[in-house]
Amino acid sequence: MSLTQSNYTQTSAALPNAMVIFGAGGDLAKRKLIPALLHLCNAGLLPDSFAVLGLDRLDLDDDSFRDLMGEHIRDHVGAAFDQAVWERLIGRLHYMQIDMLDGADYERLRGRLSEIDTQRETEGNYLFYMAIPPSLFPHVTSRLGETGLLQETENDWRRVVIEKPFGQDLESAVALNHELHDNLDERQIYRIDHYLGKETVQNIMVFRFANGFIEPLWNHHHIDHVQLTVAESVGVEHRGAYYEEAGALRDMIPNHLLVLLGFIAMEPPNSFESSALRDEVNKVLDAIEPLSPEDVLRHAVRGQYGEGDMPSGEKVKAYRSSPGVDLQSRTETFAALKLTIDNWRWAGVPFYLRTGKRLAAQCTEIAIQFKKAPTVIFKNTDVEQVDPNMLVLRIQPAEGIQMSLGAKVPGPTMGVGIVNMDFCYEDYFGNKPATGYETLIYDCMNGDATLYKHADTIEKGWEIVQSVMDVWAALPPRDFPNYAAGTWGPTAAGALLKNDGRLWRRIKIPNK
Ligand code: BG6
């Protein structure tokens, strides 16, 4: 696809295929994959010749798997839920209990897939989706390879979607790329980052490059600093075991937050083609100044939530009381970083990144603070200071763009107040519910890897955070839990900006 024409708005159904989900009993399938398939089904973008085969250790059959997927579907799809569409999709869901470590089970899998092929006419096209811990990726692809399930012919295709985290660090990501290449061609590998599938993330590019007045301001002459926030009010839910290995930094920063940073900071690409975009994002990642161990101590903050009261009034337990989490866990559920980009455009402009679980709001946004206007003109008036302009790109919820401007407060004296120009996508383009996975799954079914990550981008992401992981591993935290659930994270996160004479934006979610 090209970013100018999102496939999620296209009308032709994807190619026939069977989507095989490894780890189908997990959170990702329930929260994102099945809801995304439902949205695609609703939009008429799933082929008639389609089936899902869920694989997991759980002792389920087709019916109980369907029930399990149905349990929470309304919560994840919201108002867009349509019973008739759900019934269309649910009939295509199948399940097989599997021990992913047992080679014999892959023979059974081959047999089951061939039955599904006949029953659903999926033409031998298989999309293997790895919603499993990264340590299992090489093992599962080797077994699939040995069983011949990755072997393509002229008439069918075999593709593997690899979920993040892609490795645990730089070394393991490089090793994983090698291992995958033992059984797969690069063109069969789809490394997913669902932030690349979000309409509003793609919209950052359109906002920057389709509006002539923006680009001249988009540099260190006019921008003071940038704040990237991916805040979640949810906890780790049932993913304690995974999260204990990952933590907030690995889970979110080398992938999602760096995607946002790449799109905000990139130079205009020559086109919206995959390689042009990738090259520009990679140049930004290459220019990020490496953090020395001393920088990590000053410019990286970690936190873990204790019990607390959410803004909704709900009392929630500490991270350490979550299922699958060690009672003495030292895993961070909050991470913040200050990064700088050593290139012409961004010299001296800090990028502050923060992400965490059980924060005061569920929201992803990028706030760009411009430099203050000179105030000399107001010197003989009551105006003591003029606040700098801020541009906020809201990714979720209530996607939109907000610009704060100074305006005269009506009255006989001179007073400057802040007013907001606010635009919500929904008001103009309607509300199209999406998880971020729709476009990506659809693209994979059609063999289009534009919005998937290549090995080099993944490795650069790890390179950037490697020193933080090293220092944090060498110096285990002593003060965890250090923020209460329902707040904006540890005090040190505020200090990260205060030390530079700045403040995190106070986020208010519009009522949409
Ligand atoms: C996933 C992380 O990649 O992204 C989760 O593993 C996180 O921990 C999720 O909750 C956030 O995605 P979204 O689309 O809800 O912002």
Short mmCIF file of C-alpha atoms and ligand atoms in Angstrom, two decimals:
data_model
loop_
_atom_site.label_atom_id
_atom_site.label_comp_id
_atom_site.label_asym_id
_atom_site.label_seq_id
_atom_site.Cartn_x
_atom_site.Cartn_y
_atom_site.Cartn_z
CA MET A 1 0.00 0.00 0.00
CA SER A 2 1.00 3.61 -0.09
CA LEU A 3 0.32 5.91 2.81
CA THR A 4 -1.76 8.15 0.62
CA GLN A 5 -4.44 5.51 0.26
CA SER A 6 -4.99 3.45 3.34
CA ASN A 7 -6.03 -0.05 2.38
CA TYR A 8 -8.39 -0.10 5.30
CA THR A 9 -10.55 2.23 3.24
CA GLN A 10 -10.30 0.07 0.12
CA THR A 11 -13.05 -2.17 -1.10
CA SER A 12 -11.56 -5.39 -2.42
CA ALA A 13 -11.31 -8.40 -0.15
CA ALA A 14 -7.88 -9.85 0.63
CA LEU A 15 -6.58 -13.03 -1.01
CA PRO A 16 -7.89 -16.39 0.26
CA ASN A 17 -5.92 -17.66 3.22
CA ALA A 18 -5.84 -19.43 6.54
CA MET A 19 -4.51 -17.33 9.40
CA VAL A 20 -2.78 -19.53 11.94
CA ILE A 21 -2.39 -17.82 15.31
CA PHE A 22 0.27 -19.27 17.60
CA GLY A 23 -0.68 -18.20 21.15
CA ALA A 24 -4.37 -17.79 20.30
CA GLY A 25 -5.41 -18.16 23.95
CA GLY A 26 -3.41 -15.06 24.90
CA ASP A 27 -4.28 -11.45 25.39
CA LEU A 28 -3.22 -10.22 21.96
CA ALA A 29 -5.65 -12.46 20.11
CA LYS A 30 -8.54 -11.32 22.30
CA ARG A 31 -7.67 -7.63 22.52
CA LYS A 32 -6.38 -6.91 19.05
CA LEU A 33 -6.31 -9.70 16.45
CA ILE A 34 -9.87 -11.00 16.62
CA PRO A 35 -11.31 -7.45 16.95
CA ALA A 36 -9.21 -6.39 13.94
CA LEU A 37 -10.53 -9.34 11.92
CA LEU A 38 -14.04 -8.35 12.95
CA HIS A 39 -13.45 -4.81 11.68
CA LEU A 40 -12.09 -6.18 8.40
CA CYS A 41 -15.06 -8.51 8.10
CA ASN A 42 -17.39 -5.59 8.74
CA ALA A 43 -15.67 -3.59 6.01
CA GLY A 44 -16.00 -6.53 3.55
CA LEU A 45 -12.21 -6.91 3.37
CA LEU A 46 -11.94 -10.53 4.48
CA PRO A 47 -12.17 -13.06 1.67
CA ASP A 48 -14.98 -15.62 1.66
CA SER A 49 -12.28 -18.29 1.53
CA PHE A 50 -10.86 -17.55 4.93
CA ALA A 51 -10.30 -19.33 8.24
CA VAL A 52 -8.53 -18.73 11.50
CA LEU A 53 -6.79 -21.63 13.19
CA GLY A 54 -5.97 -20.78 16.81
CA LEU A 55 -3.13 -22.75 18.41
CA ASP A 56 -2.31 -22.89 22.09
CA ARG A 57 -1.69 -25.21 25.03
CA LEU A 58 -5.20 -24.72 26.40
CA ASP A 59 -7.51 -27.69 26.20
CA LEU A 60 -10.19 -26.20 23.92
CA ASP A 61 -12.13 -27.23 20.86
CA ASP A 62 -13.60 -25.05 18.11
CA ASP A 63 -16.71 -24.24 20.15
CA SER A 64 -14.99 -23.37 23.39
CA PHE A 65 -12.40 -21.30 21.49
CA ARG A 66 -15.22 -19.36 19.86
CA ASP A 67 -16.77 -18.80 23.28
CA LEU A 68 -13.46 -17.60 24.67
CA MET A 69 -12.98 -15.11 21.84
CA GLY A 70 -16.59 -13.99 22.20
CA GLU A 71 -16.31 -13.33 25.94
CA HIS A 72 -14.62 -9.96 25.64
CA ILE A 73 -15.22 -9.03 22.03
CA ARG A 74 -17.78 -6.36 22.89
CA ASP A 75 -15.35 -4.67 25.30
CA HIS A 76 -12.71 -4.45 22.61
CA VAL A 77 -14.93 -3.46 19.72
CA GLY A 78 -17.26 -1.14 21.62
CA ALA A 79 -20.18 0.51 19.88
CA ALA A 80 -19.06 -0.89 16.54
CA PHE A 81 -20.03 -4.42 17.61
CA ASP A 82 -22.47 -6.00 15.17
CA GLN A 83 -23.82 -9.42 16.14
CA ALA A 84 -24.49 -10.45 12.53
CA VAL A 85 -20.91 -9.72 11.45
CA TRP A 86 -19.56 -11.50 14.53
CA GLU A 87 -21.57 -14.59 13.62
CA ARG A 88 -20.10 -14.50 10.12
CA LEU A 89 -16.60 -14.40 11.55
CA ILE A 90 -17.06 -16.81 14.41
CA GLY A 91 -17.99 -19.66 12.07
CA ARG A 92 -14.51 -19.35 10.58
CA LEU A 93 -12.66 -19.71 13.87
CA HIS A 94 -11.07 -23.09 14.56
CA TYR A 95 -8.79 -24.36 17.28
CA MET A 96 -6.13 -26.96 17.81
CA GLN A 97 -4.37 -27.74 21.08
CA ILE A 98 -0.64 -27.89 20.49
CA ASP A 99 2.62 -28.26 22.35
CA MET A 100 4.75 -25.83 20.39
CA LEU A 101 7.91 -27.63 21.47
CA ASP A 102 6.79 -31.02 20.18
CA GLY A 103 7.72 -31.77 16.58
CA ALA A 104 4.95 -34.38 16.23
CA ASP A 105 2.32 -31.71 16.80
CA TYR A 106 3.48 -29.93 13.65
CA GLU A 107 2.60 -33.01 11.61
CA ARG A 108 -0.88 -32.86 13.13
CA LEU A 109 -0.96 -29.15 12.28
CA ARG A 110 -0.14 -29.90 8.66
CA GLY A 111 -3.01 -32.39 8.53
CA ARG A 112 -5.45 -29.96 10.13
CA LEU A 113 -4.45 -27.18 7.74
CA SER A 114 -4.98 -29.37 4.76
CA GLU A 115 -8.51 -30.21 6.03
CA ILE A 116 -9.19 -26.49 6.47
CA ASP A 117 -7.89 -25.82 2.97
CA THR A 118 -10.41 -28.24 1.56
CA GLN A 119 -13.26 -27.11 3.76
CA ARG A 120 -12.69 -23.34 3.39
CA GLU A 121 -10.95 -23.24 0.00
CA THR A 122 -8.04 -21.25 1.39
CA GLU A 123 -5.82 -22.41 -1.51
CA GLY A 124 -2.82 -23.40 0.62
CA ASN A 125 -2.04 -19.78 1.56
CA TYR A 126 -0.97 -19.60 5.21
CA LEU A 127 -0.38 -16.55 7.33
CA PHE A 128 1.39 -17.72 10.50
CA TYR A 129 0.97 -15.16 13.25
CA MET A 130 3.44 -15.44 16.16
CA ALA A 131 1.58 -14.10 19.19
CA ILE A 132 4.00 -15.95 21.46
CA PRO A 133 7.03 -15.11 23.62
CA PRO A 134 10.02 -14.14 21.47
CA SER A 135 12.09 -17.00 22.85
CA LEU A 136 9.79 -19.38 20.94
CA PHE A 137 10.02 -17.69 17.49
CA PRO A 138 13.11 -19.57 16.20
CA HIS A 139 11.90 -22.88 17.56
CA VAL A 140 8.46 -22.58 16.00
CA THR A 141 9.76 -21.42 12.63
CA SER A 142 12.29 -24.28 12.57
CA ARG A 143 9.54 -26.83 13.26
CA LEU A 144 7.33 -25.24 10.61
CA GLY A 145 10.27 -25.34 8.20
CA GLU A 146 11.01 -29.03 8.93
CA THR A 147 7.37 -29.92 8.34
CA GLY A 148 7.43 -28.18 4.96
CA LEU A 149 4.82 -25.67 6.06
CA LEU A 150 6.97 -22.69 5.04
CA GLN A 151 7.59 -24.07 1.56
CA GLU A 152 5.88 -21.95 -1.09
CA THR A 153 4.92 -23.13 -4.56
CA GLU A 154 3.97 -21.11 -7.62
CA ASN A 155 0.35 -21.26 -6.53
CA ASP A 156 0.49 -20.53 -2.84
CA TRP A 157 2.28 -18.37 -0.29
CA ARG A 158 3.50 -18.79 3.28
CA ARG A 159 4.14 -15.71 5.43
CA VAL A 160 5.15 -15.29 9.05
CA VAL A 161 4.16 -12.28 11.13
CA ILE A 162 6.54 -11.76 14.03
CA GLU A 163 5.17 -9.84 16.98
CA LYS A 164 7.28 -7.59 19.07
CA PRO A 165 9.41 -7.58 21.09
CA PHE A 166 11.74 -8.66 18.35
CA GLY A 167 14.47 -10.02 20.59
CA GLN A 168 15.32 -8.86 24.10
CA ASP A 169 18.23 -6.64 23.13
CA LEU A 170 20.47 -5.85 20.19
CA GLU A 171 22.42 -9.11 20.28
CA SER A 172 19.34 -11.31 20.44
CA ALA A 173 17.60 -9.30 17.69
CA VAL A 174 20.58 -9.82 15.37
CA ALA A 175 20.65 -13.53 16.28
CA LEU A 176 16.91 -13.83 15.72
CA ASN A 177 17.19 -12.28 12.27
CA HIS A 178 19.84 -14.90 11.41
CA GLU A 179 17.75 -17.75 12.79
CA LEU A 180 14.65 -16.68 10.89
CA HIS A 181 16.63 -16.49 7.68
CA ASP A 182 17.56 -20.18 8.11
CA ASN A 183 13.96 -21.11 7.35
CA LEU A 184 12.46 -18.07 5.65
CA ASP A 185 13.22 -15.66 2.86
CA GLU A 186 13.24 -12.02 3.95
CA ARG A 187 10.15 -11.45 1.78
CA GLN A 188 8.22 -14.03 3.87
CA ILE A 189 8.99 -12.23 7.16
CA TYR A 190 6.59 -9.55 8.37
CA ARG A 191 7.87 -7.83 11.54
CA ILE A 192 4.89 -6.06 12.92
CA ASP A 193 4.68 -2.82 14.90
CA HIS A 194 1.01 -2.02 15.18
CA TYR A 195 1.74 1.68 15.66
CA LEU A 196 2.64 1.73 11.96
CA GLY A 197 -0.92 0.61 11.24
CA LYS A 198 -2.59 3.42 13.15
CA GLU A 199 -4.23 5.93 10.83
CA THR A 200 -3.20 8.85 12.97
CA VAL A 201 0.43 7.81 13.07
CA GLN A 202 0.42 7.79 9.28
CA ASN A 203 -1.36 11.10 9.47
CA ILE A 204 1.67 12.70 11.12
CA MET A 205 3.28 12.51 7.69
CA VAL A 206 0.31 13.97 5.91
CA PHE A 207 0.05 16.77 8.48
CA ARG A 208 3.72 17.63 8.05
CA PHE A 209 4.07 17.25 4.31
CA ALA A 210 0.67 18.26 2.97
CA ASN A 211 0.55 21.61 4.78
CA GLY A 212 2.99 24.11 3.34
CA PHE A 213 3.13 26.34 6.40
CA ILE A 214 4.34 23.60 8.77
CA GLU A 215 7.69 22.56 7.31
CA PRO A 216 9.40 25.99 7.57
CA LEU A 217 8.69 25.93 11.33
CA TRP A 218 9.66 22.29 11.85
CA ASN A 219 13.21 22.67 13.13
CA HIS A 220 15.44 23.88 15.96
CA HIS A 221 14.93 27.53 15.05
CA HIS A 222 11.30 27.39 16.11
CA ILE A 223 10.78 24.26 18.19
CA ASP A 224 11.89 24.25 21.82
CA HIS A 225 11.28 20.58 22.56
CA VAL A 226 9.02 17.62 21.81
CA GLN A 227 7.13 15.41 24.30
CA LEU A 228 5.98 11.93 23.29
CA THR A 229 3.57 10.28 25.69
CA VAL A 230 2.13 6.78 25.46
CA ALA A 231 0.19 6.51 28.70
CA GLU A 232 -1.95 3.54 29.64
CA SER A 233 -4.45 3.42 32.45
CA VAL A 234 -4.63 -0.37 32.21
CA GLY A 235 -2.27 -2.59 34.19
CA VAL A 236 -0.57 -5.71 32.88
CA GLU A 237 -3.81 -7.69 33.00
CA HIS A 238 -3.03 -11.35 32.23
CA ARG A 239 0.35 -10.67 30.70
CA GLY A 240 2.36 -10.70 33.91
CA ALA A 241 4.69 -13.47 32.77
CA TYR A 242 5.54 -11.72 29.50
CA TYR A 243 5.79 -8.31 31.11
CA GLU A 244 8.15 -9.52 33.83
CA GLU A 245 10.64 -10.37 31.04
CA ALA A 246 9.99 -7.24 29.04
CA GLY A 247 9.20 -4.22 31.23
CA ALA A 248 8.03 -0.84 29.97
CA LEU A 249 11.24 0.11 28.20
CA ARG A 250 11.56 -2.99 26.03
CA ASP A 251 7.81 -3.28 25.56
CA MET A 252 7.24 0.21 24.18
CA ILE A 253 10.29 2.36 23.47
CA PRO A 254 12.51 0.69 20.83
CA ASN A 255 9.39 0.03 18.80
CA HIS A 256 6.26 2.20 19.24
CA LEU A 257 7.77 5.38 20.66
CA LEU A 258 10.65 5.36 18.20
CA VAL A 259 8.16 4.95 15.34
CA LEU A 260 6.44 8.13 16.54
CA LEU A 261 9.77 9.90 16.93
CA GLY A 262 10.90 8.76 13.48
CA PHE A 263 7.77 10.15 11.79
CA ILE A 264 7.98 13.44 13.69
CA ALA A 265 11.67 13.99 13.03
CA MET A 266 12.27 12.52 9.56
CA GLU A 267 13.23 14.54 6.50
CA PRO A 268 10.62 14.59 3.72
CA PRO A 269 10.95 11.27 1.86
CA ASN A 270 11.08 11.30 -1.94
CA SER A 271 7.88 9.25 -2.04
CA PHE A 272 5.66 7.21 0.25
CA GLU A 273 7.25 4.00 -1.00
CA SER A 274 8.44 1.54 1.61
CA SER A 275 12.17 1.97 1.01
CA ALA A 276 12.03 5.78 0.91
CA LEU A 277 10.23 5.91 4.25
CA ARG A 278 12.48 3.36 5.83
CA ASP A 279 15.62 5.21 4.76
CA GLU A 280 14.41 8.48 6.26
CA VAL A 281 13.31 6.90 9.53
CA ASN A 282 16.62 5.04 9.75
CA LYS A 283 18.55 8.29 9.25
CA VAL A 284 16.75 9.79 12.25
CA LEU A 285 17.46 6.72 14.37
CA ASP A 286 21.12 6.82 13.31
CA ALA A 287 21.37 10.46 14.36
CA ILE A 288 20.04 9.90 17.89
CA GLU A 289 22.92 10.63 20.21
CA PRO A 290 23.99 7.48 22.06
CA LEU A 291 23.48 7.64 25.82
CA SER A 292 26.60 7.08 27.90
CA PRO A 293 26.17 5.39 31.33
CA GLU A 294 26.26 8.88 32.93
CA ASP A 295 23.59 10.08 30.49
CA VAL A 296 21.44 7.12 31.48
CA LEU A 297 21.67 8.14 35.13
CA ARG A 298 20.57 11.67 34.26
CA HIS A 299 18.29 11.17 31.27
CA ALA A 300 16.45 7.91 31.92
CA VAL A 301 13.80 7.32 34.56
CA ARG A 302 12.12 4.07 35.56
CA GLY A 303 9.23 3.36 37.84
CA GLN A 304 6.87 0.67 39.05
CA TYR A 305 3.33 1.28 40.23
CA GLY A 306 2.07 0.50 43.67
CA GLU A 307 -1.58 0.32 44.63
CA GLY A 308 -3.65 3.42 44.04
CA ASP A 309 -6.89 5.05 42.98
CA MET A 310 -7.58 5.49 39.31
CA PRO A 311 -9.31 8.72 38.18
CA SER A 312 -12.45 6.59 37.60
CA GLY A 313 -12.51 5.92 41.35
CA GLU A 314 -11.46 2.29 40.92
CA LYS A 315 -8.98 1.10 43.54
CA VAL A 316 -6.27 -1.01 41.95
CA LYS A 317 -3.60 -3.30 43.29
CA ALA A 318 0.12 -2.87 42.91
CA TYR A 319 1.96 -4.35 39.92
CA ARG A 320 3.60 -6.84 42.28
CA SER A 321 0.17 -8.28 43.08
CA SER A 322 -0.66 -8.99 39.42
CA PRO A 323 -0.96 -12.63 38.32
CA GLY A 324 2.34 -14.03 37.08
CA VAL A 325 4.38 -11.26 38.70
CA ASP A 326 7.08 -11.81 41.33
CA LEU A 327 6.18 -10.33 44.72
CA GLN A 328 9.61 -8.66 44.79
CA SER A 329 9.57 -7.77 41.09
CA ARG A 330 12.03 -5.15 39.91
CA THR A 331 10.49 -4.85 36.47
CA GLU A 332 9.69 -1.30 35.47
CA THR A 333 6.14 -0.39 34.48
CA PHE A 334 7.14 3.17 33.60
CA ALA A 335 10.03 4.51 31.55
CA ALA A 336 10.98 8.01 30.46
CA LEU A 337 13.96 9.14 28.39
CA LYS A 338 15.44 12.33 27.10
CA LEU A 339 16.95 11.90 23.66
CA THR A 340 18.61 14.33 21.28
CA ILE A 341 19.04 14.07 17.55
CA ASP A 342 22.39 15.14 16.29
CA ASN A 343 21.51 16.56 12.89
CA TRP A 344 21.01 19.95 11.28
CA ARG A 345 17.27 20.15 11.79
CA TRP A 346 17.10 19.08 15.41
CA ALA A 347 20.36 20.33 16.95
CA GLY A 348 19.70 21.16 20.60
CA VAL A 349 16.02 20.12 20.62
CA PRO A 350 15.32 17.54 23.33
CA PHE A 351 12.79 14.79 22.71
CA TYR A 352 11.23 13.60 25.96
CA LEU A 353 9.60 10.15 25.80
CA ARG A 354 7.44 8.60 28.50
CA THR A 355 5.31 5.52 28.73
CA GLY A 356 3.77 3.53 31.53
CA LYS A 357 1.01 1.36 32.85
CA ARG A 358 -1.64 2.43 35.35
CA LEU A 359 -1.10 6.10 34.63
CA ALA A 360 -3.72 8.79 35.13
CA ALA A 361 -5.09 8.55 31.56
CA GLN A 362 -5.16 6.30 28.53
CA CYS A 363 -3.65 8.45 25.85
CA THR A 364 -1.01 8.67 23.15
CA GLU A 365 0.07 12.09 21.98
CA ILE A 366 2.93 14.15 20.69
CA ALA A 367 3.26 17.67 22.01
CA ILE A 368 5.50 20.07 20.15
CA GLN A 369 6.40 23.14 22.11
CA PHE A 370 7.50 26.13 20.08
CA LYS A 371 9.95 28.74 21.30
CA LYS A 372 8.56 31.75 23.11
CA ALA A 373 7.79 34.84 21.08
CA PRO A 374 9.80 37.93 22.08
CA THR A 375 7.77 39.91 24.66
CA VAL A 376 9.40 43.29 24.20
CA ILE A 377 6.28 44.69 22.55
CA PHE A 378 4.36 44.18 25.83
CA LYS A 379 6.91 45.87 28.05
CA ASN A 380 4.70 48.76 29.18
CA THR A 381 1.60 46.64 29.66
CA ASP A 382 0.28 44.30 32.35
CA VAL A 383 1.48 41.30 30.38
CA GLU A 384 4.29 39.64 32.30
CA GLN A 385 4.82 36.69 30.04
CA VAL A 386 3.47 35.13 26.90
CA ASP A 387 3.16 31.36 26.94
CA PRO A 388 4.80 29.50 24.09
CA ASN A 389 2.62 27.92 21.42
CA MET A 390 2.06 24.22 21.65
CA LEU A 391 0.95 21.90 18.91
CA VAL A 392 -0.48 18.58 20.07
CA LEU A 393 -0.97 15.64 17.74
CA ARG A 394 -3.38 13.32 19.52
CA ILE A 395 -3.00 9.74 18.35
CA GLN A 396 -5.54 8.17 20.70
CA PRO A 397 -8.21 8.49 21.97
CA ALA A 398 -10.13 11.31 20.22
CA GLU A 399 -7.56 11.56 17.42
CA GLY A 400 -6.97 15.11 16.45
CA ILE A 401 -4.76 18.14 16.43
CA GLN A 402 -4.74 20.97 18.89
CA MET A 403 -2.88 24.26 18.67
CA SER A 404 -2.58 26.71 21.53
CA LEU A 405 -2.36 30.38 20.66
CA GLY A 406 -2.07 33.58 22.65
CA ALA A 407 -5.10 35.88 22.32
CA LYS A 408 -6.07 39.18 23.88
CA VAL A 409 -8.35 38.85 26.85
CA PRO A 410 -11.26 41.19 26.10
CA GLY A 411 -11.28 44.36 28.22
CA PRO A 412 -9.71 47.78 28.55
CA THR A 413 -6.31 46.52 29.74
CA MET A 414 -3.86 44.40 27.80
CA GLY A 415 -4.00 40.78 28.88
CA VAL A 416 -2.93 37.69 26.93
CA GLY A 417 -4.71 34.39 27.46
CA ILE A 418 -4.28 30.97 25.89
CA VAL A 419 -6.89 29.76 23.43
CA ASN A 420 -7.00 26.37 21.74
CA MET A 421 -7.79 25.58 18.15
CA ASP A 422 -8.95 22.02 18.28
CA PHE A 423 -9.71 19.60 15.49
CA CYS A 424 -11.03 16.05 15.94
CA TYR A 425 -10.78 13.60 13.06
CA GLU A 426 -14.11 12.12 13.98
CA ASP A 427 -15.91 15.42 13.32
CA TYR A 428 -14.67 15.43 9.73
CA PHE A 429 -14.12 11.84 8.77
CA GLY A 430 -16.50 9.97 11.09
CA ASN A 431 -15.52 7.37 13.59
CA LYS A 432 -13.91 4.31 12.12
CA PRO A 433 -13.09 1.91 14.96
CA ALA A 434 -9.69 0.33 14.58
CA THR A 435 -7.11 -1.48 16.67
CA GLY A 436 -4.17 -0.57 14.42
CA TYR A 437 -3.90 -4.18 13.23
CA GLU A 438 -6.50 -4.04 10.45
CA THR A 439 -4.38 -2.44 7.73
CA LEU A 440 -1.35 -4.51 8.68
CA ILE A 441 -3.13 -7.87 8.63
CA TYR A 442 -4.86 -6.97 5.38
CA ASP A 443 -1.54 -5.88 3.84
CA CYS A 444 0.13 -9.13 4.87
CA MET A 445 -2.69 -11.16 3.32
CA ASN A 446 -1.98 -9.26 0.09
CA GLY A 447 1.82 -9.53 0.32
CA ASP A 448 2.43 -5.82 0.92
CA ALA A 449 5.21 -5.19 3.47
CA THR A 450 5.38 -1.38 3.26
CA LEU A 451 4.20 -0.86 6.81
CA TYR A 452 6.24 -3.69 8.28
CA LYS A 453 9.69 -3.25 9.76
CA HIS A 454 12.88 -4.43 8.19
CA ALA A 455 15.68 -5.99 10.19
CA ASP A 456 17.83 -2.83 10.18
CA THR A 457 15.17 -0.56 11.73
CA ILE A 458 14.59 -3.07 14.50
CA GLU A 459 18.29 -3.37 15.24
CA LYS A 460 18.69 0.44 15.36
CA GLY A 461 15.83 0.68 17.88
CA TRP A 462 17.63 -1.75 20.18
CA GLU A 463 20.94 0.04 19.74
CA ILE A 464 19.36 3.23 21.08
CA VAL A 465 18.07 1.68 24.31
CA GLN A 466 20.86 -0.83 24.86
CA SER A 467 22.87 1.41 27.22
CA VAL A 468 19.75 2.09 29.30
CA MET A 469 19.07 -1.63 29.63
CA ASP A 470 22.72 -2.26 30.57
CA VAL A 471 22.82 0.41 33.27
CA TRP A 472 19.44 -0.57 34.67
CA ALA A 473 20.45 -4.23 34.79
CA ALA A 474 23.69 -3.33 36.59
CA LEU A 475 21.92 -1.09 39.12
CA PRO A 476 18.69 -2.76 40.25
CA PRO A 477 16.10 -0.25 41.46
CA ARG A 478 15.87 0.22 45.22
CA ASP A 479 12.75 2.32 45.49
CA PHE A 480 10.11 0.24 43.66
CA PRO A 481 7.16 0.71 43.78
CA ASN A 482 7.80 4.42 43.33
CA TYR A 483 4.52 5.74 41.93
CA ALA A 484 0.92 5.18 42.87
CA ALA A 485 -1.46 3.76 40.28
CA GLY A 486 -3.56 6.58 38.82
CA THR A 487 -0.76 9.19 38.81
CA TRP A 488 1.63 10.37 36.10
CA GLY A 489 4.57 8.24 37.20
CA PRO A 490 7.51 8.72 39.57
CA THR A 491 8.63 12.16 40.73
CA ALA A 492 11.89 11.69 38.87
CA ALA A 493 9.94 11.82 35.58
CA GLY A 494 8.84 15.36 36.41
CA ALA A 495 12.40 16.24 37.43
CA LEU A 496 13.68 15.08 34.02
CA LEU A 497 12.00 18.14 32.49
CA LYS A 498 12.16 20.45 35.50
CA ASN A 499 15.94 20.23 35.46
CA ASP A 500 15.78 21.72 31.96
CA GLY A 501 13.29 24.41 33.05
CA ARG A 502 10.37 22.61 31.40
CA LEU A 503 7.22 20.78 32.42
CA TRP A 504 5.29 17.82 31.06
CA ARG A 505 2.09 18.98 29.42
CA ARG A 506 -0.97 18.53 31.62
CA ILE A 507 -3.02 16.13 29.57
CA LYS A 508 -6.77 16.47 29.44
CA ILE A 509 -8.69 14.03 27.30
CA PRO A 510 -11.44 15.72 25.26
CA ASN A 511 -14.92 14.25 25.79
CA LYS A 512 -15.36 12.43 22.54
C1 BG6 B 1 1.76 -3.45 22.89
C2 BG6 B 1 2.37 -3.61 24.24
O1 BG6 B 1 2.73 -3.57 21.90
O2 BG6 B 1 1.15 -2.15 22.80
C3 BG6 B 1 1.31 -3.46 25.31
O3 BG6 B 1 2.96 -4.89 24.36
C4 BG6 B 1 0.57 -2.16 25.15
O4 BG6 B 1 1.87 -3.55 26.61
C5 BG6 B 1 0.09 -1.96 23.72
O5 BG6 B 1 -0.56 -2.20 26.02
C6 BG6 B 1 -0.42 -0.55 23.51
O6 BG6 B 1 -1.03 -0.47 22.26
P1 BG6 B 1 -2.21 0.56 22.00
O7 BG6 B 1 -2.58 0.36 20.58
O8 BG6 B 1 -3.31 0.19 22.97
O9 BG6 B 1 -1.62 1.91 22.28
#
